[in-house]
Short mmCIF file of C-alpha atoms in Angstrom, two decimals:
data_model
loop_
_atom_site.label_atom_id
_atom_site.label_comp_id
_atom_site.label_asym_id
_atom_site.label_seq_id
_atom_site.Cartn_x
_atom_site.Cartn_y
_atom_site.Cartn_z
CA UNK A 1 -13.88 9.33 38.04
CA UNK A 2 -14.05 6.41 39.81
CA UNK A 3 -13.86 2.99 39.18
CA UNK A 4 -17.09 1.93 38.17
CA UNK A 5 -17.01 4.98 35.94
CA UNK A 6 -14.29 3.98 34.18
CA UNK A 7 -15.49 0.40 33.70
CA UNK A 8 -18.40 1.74 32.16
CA UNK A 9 -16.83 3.75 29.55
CA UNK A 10 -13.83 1.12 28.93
CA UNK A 11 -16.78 -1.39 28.50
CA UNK A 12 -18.37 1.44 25.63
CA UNK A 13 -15.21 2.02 24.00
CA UNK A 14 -14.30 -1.51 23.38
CA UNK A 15 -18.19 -2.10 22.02
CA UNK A 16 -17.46 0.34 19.94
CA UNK A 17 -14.78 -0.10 18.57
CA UNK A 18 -15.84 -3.33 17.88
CA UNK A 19 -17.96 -2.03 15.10
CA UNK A 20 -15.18 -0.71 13.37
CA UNK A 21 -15.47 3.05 14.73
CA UNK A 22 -13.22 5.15 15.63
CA UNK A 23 -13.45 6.69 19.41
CA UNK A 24 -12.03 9.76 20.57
CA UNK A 25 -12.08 10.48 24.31
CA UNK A 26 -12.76 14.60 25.46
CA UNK A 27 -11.59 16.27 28.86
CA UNK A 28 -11.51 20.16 30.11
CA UNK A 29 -9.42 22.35 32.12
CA UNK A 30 -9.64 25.93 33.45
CA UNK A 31 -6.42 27.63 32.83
CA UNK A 32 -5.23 30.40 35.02
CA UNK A 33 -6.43 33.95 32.65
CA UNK A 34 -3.45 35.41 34.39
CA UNK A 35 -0.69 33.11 33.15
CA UNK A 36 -2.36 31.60 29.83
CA UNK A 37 -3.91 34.63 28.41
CA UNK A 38 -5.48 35.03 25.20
CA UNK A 39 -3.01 34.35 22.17
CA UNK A 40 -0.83 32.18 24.36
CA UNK A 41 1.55 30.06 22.19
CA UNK A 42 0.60 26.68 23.18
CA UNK A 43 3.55 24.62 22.21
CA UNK A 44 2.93 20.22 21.55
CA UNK A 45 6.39 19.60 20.81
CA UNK A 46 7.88 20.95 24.39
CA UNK A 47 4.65 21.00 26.28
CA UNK A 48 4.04 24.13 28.03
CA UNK A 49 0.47 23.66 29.73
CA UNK A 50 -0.62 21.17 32.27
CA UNK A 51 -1.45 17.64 31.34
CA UNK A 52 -2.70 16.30 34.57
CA UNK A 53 -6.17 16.10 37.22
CA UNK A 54 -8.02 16.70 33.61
CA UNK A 55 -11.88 16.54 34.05
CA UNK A 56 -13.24 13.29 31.67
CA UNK A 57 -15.69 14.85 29.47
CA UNK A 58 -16.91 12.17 27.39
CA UNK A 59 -16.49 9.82 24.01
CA UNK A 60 -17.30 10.37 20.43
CA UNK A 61 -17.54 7.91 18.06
CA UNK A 62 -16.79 8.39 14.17
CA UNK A 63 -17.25 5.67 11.58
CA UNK A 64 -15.33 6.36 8.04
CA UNK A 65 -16.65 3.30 6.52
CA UNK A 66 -14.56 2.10 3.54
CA UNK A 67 -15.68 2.57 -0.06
CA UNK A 68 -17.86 0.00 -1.23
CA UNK A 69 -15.82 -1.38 -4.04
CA UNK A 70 -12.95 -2.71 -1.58
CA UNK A 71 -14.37 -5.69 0.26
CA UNK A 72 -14.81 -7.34 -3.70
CA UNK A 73 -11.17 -6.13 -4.46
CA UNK A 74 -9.54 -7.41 -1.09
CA UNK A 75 -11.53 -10.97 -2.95
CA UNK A 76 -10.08 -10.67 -5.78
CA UNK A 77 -6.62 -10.23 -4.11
CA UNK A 78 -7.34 -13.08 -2.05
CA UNK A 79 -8.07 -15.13 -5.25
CA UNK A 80 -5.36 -13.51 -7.37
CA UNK A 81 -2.56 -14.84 -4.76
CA UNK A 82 -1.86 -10.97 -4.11
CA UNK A 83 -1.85 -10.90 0.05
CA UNK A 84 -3.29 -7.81 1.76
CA UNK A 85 -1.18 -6.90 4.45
CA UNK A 86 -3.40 -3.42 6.70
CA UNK A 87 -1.25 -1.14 8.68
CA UNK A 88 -2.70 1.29 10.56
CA UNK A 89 -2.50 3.79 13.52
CA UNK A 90 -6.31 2.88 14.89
CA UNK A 91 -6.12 0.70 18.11
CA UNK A 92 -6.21 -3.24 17.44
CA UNK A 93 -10.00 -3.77 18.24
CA UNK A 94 -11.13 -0.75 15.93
CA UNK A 95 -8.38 -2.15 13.20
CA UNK A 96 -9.44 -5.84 13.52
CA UNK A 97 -13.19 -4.80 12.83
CA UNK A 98 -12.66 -2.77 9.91
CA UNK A 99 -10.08 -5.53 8.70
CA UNK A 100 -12.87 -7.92 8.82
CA UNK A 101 -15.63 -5.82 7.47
CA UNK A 102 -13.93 -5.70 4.12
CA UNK A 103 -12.30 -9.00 4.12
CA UNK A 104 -8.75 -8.76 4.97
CA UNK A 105 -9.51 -11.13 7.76
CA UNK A 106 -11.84 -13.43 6.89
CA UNK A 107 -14.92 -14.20 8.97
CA UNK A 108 -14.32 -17.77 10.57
CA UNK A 109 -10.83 -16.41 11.14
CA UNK A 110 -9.26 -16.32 14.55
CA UNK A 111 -6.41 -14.43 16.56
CA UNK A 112 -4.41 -16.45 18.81
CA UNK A 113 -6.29 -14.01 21.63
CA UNK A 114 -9.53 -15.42 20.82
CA UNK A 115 -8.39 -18.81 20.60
CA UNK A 116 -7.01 -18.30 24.44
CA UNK A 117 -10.28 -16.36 25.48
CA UNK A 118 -12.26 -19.64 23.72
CA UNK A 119 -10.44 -22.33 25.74
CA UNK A 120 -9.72 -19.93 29.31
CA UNK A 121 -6.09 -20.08 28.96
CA UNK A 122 -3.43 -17.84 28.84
CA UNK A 123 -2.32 -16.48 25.61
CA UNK A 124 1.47 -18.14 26.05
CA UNK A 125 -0.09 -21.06 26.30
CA UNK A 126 -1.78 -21.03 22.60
CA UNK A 127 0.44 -22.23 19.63
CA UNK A 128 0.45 -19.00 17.13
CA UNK A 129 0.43 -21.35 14.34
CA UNK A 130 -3.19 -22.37 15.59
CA UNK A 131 -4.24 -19.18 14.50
CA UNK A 132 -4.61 -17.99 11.22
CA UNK A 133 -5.13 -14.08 11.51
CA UNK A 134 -3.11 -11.85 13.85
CA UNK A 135 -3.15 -8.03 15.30
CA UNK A 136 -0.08 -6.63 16.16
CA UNK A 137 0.43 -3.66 18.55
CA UNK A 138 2.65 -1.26 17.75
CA UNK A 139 4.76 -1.18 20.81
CA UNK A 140 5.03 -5.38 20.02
CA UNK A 141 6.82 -4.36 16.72
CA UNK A 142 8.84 -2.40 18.16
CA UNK A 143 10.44 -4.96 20.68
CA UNK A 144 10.94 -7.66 17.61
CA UNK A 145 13.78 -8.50 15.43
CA UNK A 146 13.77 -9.05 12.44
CA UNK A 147 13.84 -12.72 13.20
CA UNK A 148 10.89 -12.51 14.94
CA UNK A 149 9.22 -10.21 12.37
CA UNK A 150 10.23 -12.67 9.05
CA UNK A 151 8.99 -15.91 11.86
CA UNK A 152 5.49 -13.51 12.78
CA UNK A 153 4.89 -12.75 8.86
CA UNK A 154 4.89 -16.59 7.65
CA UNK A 155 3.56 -18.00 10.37
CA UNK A 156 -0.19 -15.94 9.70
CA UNK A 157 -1.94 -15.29 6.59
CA UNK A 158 -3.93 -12.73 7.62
CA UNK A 159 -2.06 -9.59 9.23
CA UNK A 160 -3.00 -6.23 10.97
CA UNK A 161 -0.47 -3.95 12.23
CA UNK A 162 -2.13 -1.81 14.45
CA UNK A 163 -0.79 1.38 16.17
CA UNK A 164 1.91 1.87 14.01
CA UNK A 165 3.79 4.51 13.11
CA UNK A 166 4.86 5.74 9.53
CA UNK A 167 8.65 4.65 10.44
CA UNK A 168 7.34 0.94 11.45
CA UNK A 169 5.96 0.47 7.51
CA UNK A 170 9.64 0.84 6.02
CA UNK A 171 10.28 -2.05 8.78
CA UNK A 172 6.81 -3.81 7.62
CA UNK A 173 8.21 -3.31 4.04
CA UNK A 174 11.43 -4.50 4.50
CA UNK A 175 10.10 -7.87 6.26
CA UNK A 176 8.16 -8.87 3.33
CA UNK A 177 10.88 -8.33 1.17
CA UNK A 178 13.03 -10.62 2.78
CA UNK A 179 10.47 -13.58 2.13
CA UNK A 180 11.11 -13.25 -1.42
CA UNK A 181 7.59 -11.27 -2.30
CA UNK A 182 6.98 -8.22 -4.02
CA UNK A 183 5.68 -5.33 -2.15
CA UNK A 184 3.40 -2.81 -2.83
CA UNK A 185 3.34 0.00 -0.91
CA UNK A 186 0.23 2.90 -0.53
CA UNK A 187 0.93 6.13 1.92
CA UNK A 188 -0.13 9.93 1.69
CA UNK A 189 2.02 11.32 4.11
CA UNK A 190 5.34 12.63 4.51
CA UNK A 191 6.56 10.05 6.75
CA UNK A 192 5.79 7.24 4.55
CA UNK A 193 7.98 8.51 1.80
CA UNK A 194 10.80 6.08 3.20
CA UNK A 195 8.36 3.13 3.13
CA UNK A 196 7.23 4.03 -0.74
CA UNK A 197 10.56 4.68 -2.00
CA UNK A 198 11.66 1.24 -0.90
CA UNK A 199 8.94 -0.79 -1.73
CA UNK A 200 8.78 -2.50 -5.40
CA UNK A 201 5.83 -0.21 -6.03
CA UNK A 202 5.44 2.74 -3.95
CA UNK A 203 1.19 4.07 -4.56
CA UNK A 204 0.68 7.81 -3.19
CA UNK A 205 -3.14 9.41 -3.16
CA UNK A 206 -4.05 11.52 -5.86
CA UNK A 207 -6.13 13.92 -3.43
CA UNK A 208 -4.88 13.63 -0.05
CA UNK A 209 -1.69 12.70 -0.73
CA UNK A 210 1.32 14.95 -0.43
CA UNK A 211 3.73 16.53 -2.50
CA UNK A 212 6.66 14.64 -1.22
CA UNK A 213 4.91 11.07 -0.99
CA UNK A 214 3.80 11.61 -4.74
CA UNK A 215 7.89 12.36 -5.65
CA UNK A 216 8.89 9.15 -4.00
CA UNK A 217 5.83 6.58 -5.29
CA UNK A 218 6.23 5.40 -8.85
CA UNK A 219 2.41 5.20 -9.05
CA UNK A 220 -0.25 7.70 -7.76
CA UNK A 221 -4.28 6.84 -7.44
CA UNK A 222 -5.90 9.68 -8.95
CA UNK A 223 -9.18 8.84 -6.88
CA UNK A 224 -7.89 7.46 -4.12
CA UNK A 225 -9.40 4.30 -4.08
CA UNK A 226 -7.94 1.07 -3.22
CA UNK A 227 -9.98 -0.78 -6.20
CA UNK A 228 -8.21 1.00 -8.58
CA UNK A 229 -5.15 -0.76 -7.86
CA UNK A 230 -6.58 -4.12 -8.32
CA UNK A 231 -7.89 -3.12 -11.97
CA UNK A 232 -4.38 -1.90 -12.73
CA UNK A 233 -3.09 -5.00 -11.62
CA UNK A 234 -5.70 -6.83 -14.11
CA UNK A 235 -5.10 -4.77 -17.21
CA UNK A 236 -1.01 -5.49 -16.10
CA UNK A 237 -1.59 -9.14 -16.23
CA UNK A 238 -3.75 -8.56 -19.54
CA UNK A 239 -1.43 -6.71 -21.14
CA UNK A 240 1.04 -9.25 -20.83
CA UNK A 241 -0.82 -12.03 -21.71
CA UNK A 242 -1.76 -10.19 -24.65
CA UNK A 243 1.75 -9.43 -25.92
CA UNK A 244 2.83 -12.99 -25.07
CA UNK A 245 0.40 -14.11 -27.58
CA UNK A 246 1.37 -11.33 -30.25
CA UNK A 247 5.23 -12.56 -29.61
CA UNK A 248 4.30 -16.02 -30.30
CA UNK A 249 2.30 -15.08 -33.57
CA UNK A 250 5.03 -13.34 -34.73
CA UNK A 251 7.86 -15.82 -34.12
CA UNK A 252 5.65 -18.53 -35.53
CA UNK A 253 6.42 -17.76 -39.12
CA UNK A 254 9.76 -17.87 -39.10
CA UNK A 255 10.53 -20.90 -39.25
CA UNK A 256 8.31 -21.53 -42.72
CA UNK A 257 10.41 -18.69 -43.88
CA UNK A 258 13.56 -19.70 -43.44
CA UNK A 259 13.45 -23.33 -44.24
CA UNK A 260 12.98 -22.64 -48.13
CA UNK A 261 16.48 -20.11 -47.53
CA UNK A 262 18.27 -23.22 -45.89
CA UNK A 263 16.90 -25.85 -48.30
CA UNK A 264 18.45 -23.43 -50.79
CA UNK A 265 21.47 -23.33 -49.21
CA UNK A 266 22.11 -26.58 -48.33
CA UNK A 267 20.27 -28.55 -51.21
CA UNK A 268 20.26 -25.95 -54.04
CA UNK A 269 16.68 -26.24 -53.95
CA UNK A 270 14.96 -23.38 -56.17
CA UNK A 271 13.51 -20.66 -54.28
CA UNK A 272 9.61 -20.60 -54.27
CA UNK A 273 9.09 -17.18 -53.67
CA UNK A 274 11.66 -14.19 -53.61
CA UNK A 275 12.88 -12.04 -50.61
CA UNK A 276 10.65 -9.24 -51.60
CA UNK A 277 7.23 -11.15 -51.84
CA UNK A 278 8.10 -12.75 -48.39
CA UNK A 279 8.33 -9.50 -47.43
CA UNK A 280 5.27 -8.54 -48.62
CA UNK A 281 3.42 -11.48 -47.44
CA UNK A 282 4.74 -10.48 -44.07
CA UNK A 283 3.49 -7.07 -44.13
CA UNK A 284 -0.13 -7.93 -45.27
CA UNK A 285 -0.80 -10.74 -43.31
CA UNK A 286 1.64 -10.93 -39.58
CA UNK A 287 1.31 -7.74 -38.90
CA UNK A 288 -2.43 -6.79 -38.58
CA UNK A 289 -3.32 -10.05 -36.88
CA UNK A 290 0.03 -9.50 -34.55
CA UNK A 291 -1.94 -5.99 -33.23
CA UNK A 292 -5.17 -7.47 -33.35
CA UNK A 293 -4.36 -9.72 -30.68
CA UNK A 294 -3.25 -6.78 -28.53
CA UNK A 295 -6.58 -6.10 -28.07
CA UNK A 296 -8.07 -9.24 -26.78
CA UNK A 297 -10.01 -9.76 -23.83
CA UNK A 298 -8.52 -10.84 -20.77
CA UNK A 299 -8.87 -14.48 -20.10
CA UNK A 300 -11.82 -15.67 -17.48
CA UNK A 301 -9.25 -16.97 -14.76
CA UNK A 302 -7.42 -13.64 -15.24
CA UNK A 303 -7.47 -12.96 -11.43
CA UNK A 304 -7.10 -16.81 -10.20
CA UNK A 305 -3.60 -17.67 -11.41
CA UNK A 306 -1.00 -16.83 -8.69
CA UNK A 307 1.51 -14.44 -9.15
CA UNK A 308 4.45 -14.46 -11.82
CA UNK A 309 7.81 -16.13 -10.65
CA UNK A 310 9.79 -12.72 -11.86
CA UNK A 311 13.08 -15.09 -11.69
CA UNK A 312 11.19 -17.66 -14.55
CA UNK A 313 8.18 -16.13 -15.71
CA UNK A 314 9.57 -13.81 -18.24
CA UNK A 315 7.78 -12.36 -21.73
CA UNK A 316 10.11 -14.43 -23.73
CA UNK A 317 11.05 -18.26 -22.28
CA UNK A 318 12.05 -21.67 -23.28
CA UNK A 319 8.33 -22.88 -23.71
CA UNK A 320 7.48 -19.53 -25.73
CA UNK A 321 10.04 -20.14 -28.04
CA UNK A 322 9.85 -23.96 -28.02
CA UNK A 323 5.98 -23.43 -28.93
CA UNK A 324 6.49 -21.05 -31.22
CA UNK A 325 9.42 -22.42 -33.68
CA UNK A 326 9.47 -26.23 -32.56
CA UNK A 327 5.44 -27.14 -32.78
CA UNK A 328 3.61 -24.52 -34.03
CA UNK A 329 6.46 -23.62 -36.56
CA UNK A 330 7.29 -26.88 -37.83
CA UNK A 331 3.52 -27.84 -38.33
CA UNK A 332 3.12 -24.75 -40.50
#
């Protein structure tokens, strides 16, 4: 192959893999029938078979588009505060395509390799916090610390790790964590058990997924599809909501039912009703409404509040309870 040659099909692969698609590249060789004959035990771990003066065959190009329900679900991430963070083991062009075809990286955004190629400069010479999407190789990861990693992470708000391996995630993982977030965490292999069992919420596959990632993840996608987790994170945020309001219901009537008990105590005011009709009056008319509003629908802006502060945002707070028994209470 000579040079022009291999111009030619650099110039094809990056064109496409550009389009998102995934290329493979092919080469031959005759093997000696005398020392490779048939049933040889062709070993990848300890290579036993010549690597080298390989005759170039070819590319082949595969596209394994993504399902159509993800580029609205990456959205509603986007809009939900939830940050989409792709690591893959495709090479950075074929990874930054597909990253922008469903919206992880948005369409006006641009690497700080883009922003050098614009202006004809080196890429040292390009502040990275001009940029607000970045690919990462690999091999780059592997020369950061964790420094560097926590500095790379905050600095861009749209990230691709690109030739990674599984072991690189639990790294990935581990840098997010240490800005405070939490981290969710999908793998189907083996090798990302590590990174699943130390994330907040380790997803395995349903289908693909493998015995040992579906032990370590404390959820598993029964269809495999990356929309699914978005809807569970919806009916989690409506199912909060929900029994926040059944909470406050409930705690709501208290204090009209225990201010006649204290007047009586403290004033020797007569009792208006006894313990057992309050009782009663309890049963017949908290308790129904109370489940009824477990069943509400979720709330329009649902999926455009940010995140809950797990440190302050708890089911029961101050304002719940100063809602419930200091306005709402009193009033009644």
């Amino acid at each position: 192959m000579d040079e022009n040659l291999r111009a030619q099909f650099n110039d094809a692969y990056l064109t496409l893999g550009g389009m998102g698609e995934r290329v493979l590249g092919f080469c031959h060789y005759f093997l000696p029938a005398d020392q490779y004959p048939v049933g040889y035990n062709f070993n990848t771990d300890e290579v036993n078979f010549p690597l080298d003066n390989l005759c170039f065959v070819g590319l082949i190009s595969m596209i394994d588009p993504p399902r159509a329900a993800v580029p609205d679900a990456v959205a509603k991430c986007r809009t939900a505060g939830i940050r989409v963070i792709m690591v893959t083991g495709d090479h950075p062009i074929t990874a930054e395509a597909i990253a922008k075809s469903v919206g992880i990286i948005l369409p006006d955004s641009k690497t700080v390799e883009q922003i050098a190629e614009e202006r004809g400069v080196h890429v040292s010479q390009v502040d990275p916090r001009e940029a607000n999407a970045a690919v990462l190789h690999g091999s780059d990861l592997k020369d950061m610390s964790e420094a560097d990693l926590d500095k790379f992470l905050s600095s861009h708000d749209e990230v691709v790790f690109a030739r990674t391996s599984p072991q690189q995630k639990l790294i990935i993982v581990e840098g997010c964590q240490r800005m405070g977030r939490i981290v969710a965490v999908t793998g189907d292999g083996v090798n990302d058990s590590p990174a699943l069992k130390r994330a907040d919420i380790g997803v395995a596959m349903g289908i693909s997924g493998s015995d040992v990632s579906k032990q370590a993840a404390d959820m598993i996608l029964l269809d495999d599809n990356f929309a699914s987790i978005v809807t569970g994170v919806e009916e989690g945020r409506l199912i909060f909501d929900n029994l926040k309001k059944s909470i406050a219901y409930t705690l709501t009537s208290n204090i009209p039912e225990i201010s006649p008990f204290l007047l009586f105590i403290i004033a020797n005011i007569p009792l208006p009703l006894g313990t057992i009709t309050i009782l009663f009056i309890d049963l017949g008319t908290d308790m129904v409404p109370a489940i009824s509003l477990a069943y509400e629908e979720a709330e329009t802006d649902i999926m455009k509040r940010l995140p809950r502060d797990p440190k302050r945002d708890k089911l029961v707070n101050d304002r719940l309870i100063s809602n419930s028994y200091g306005q709402i209470g009193m009033i009644q």
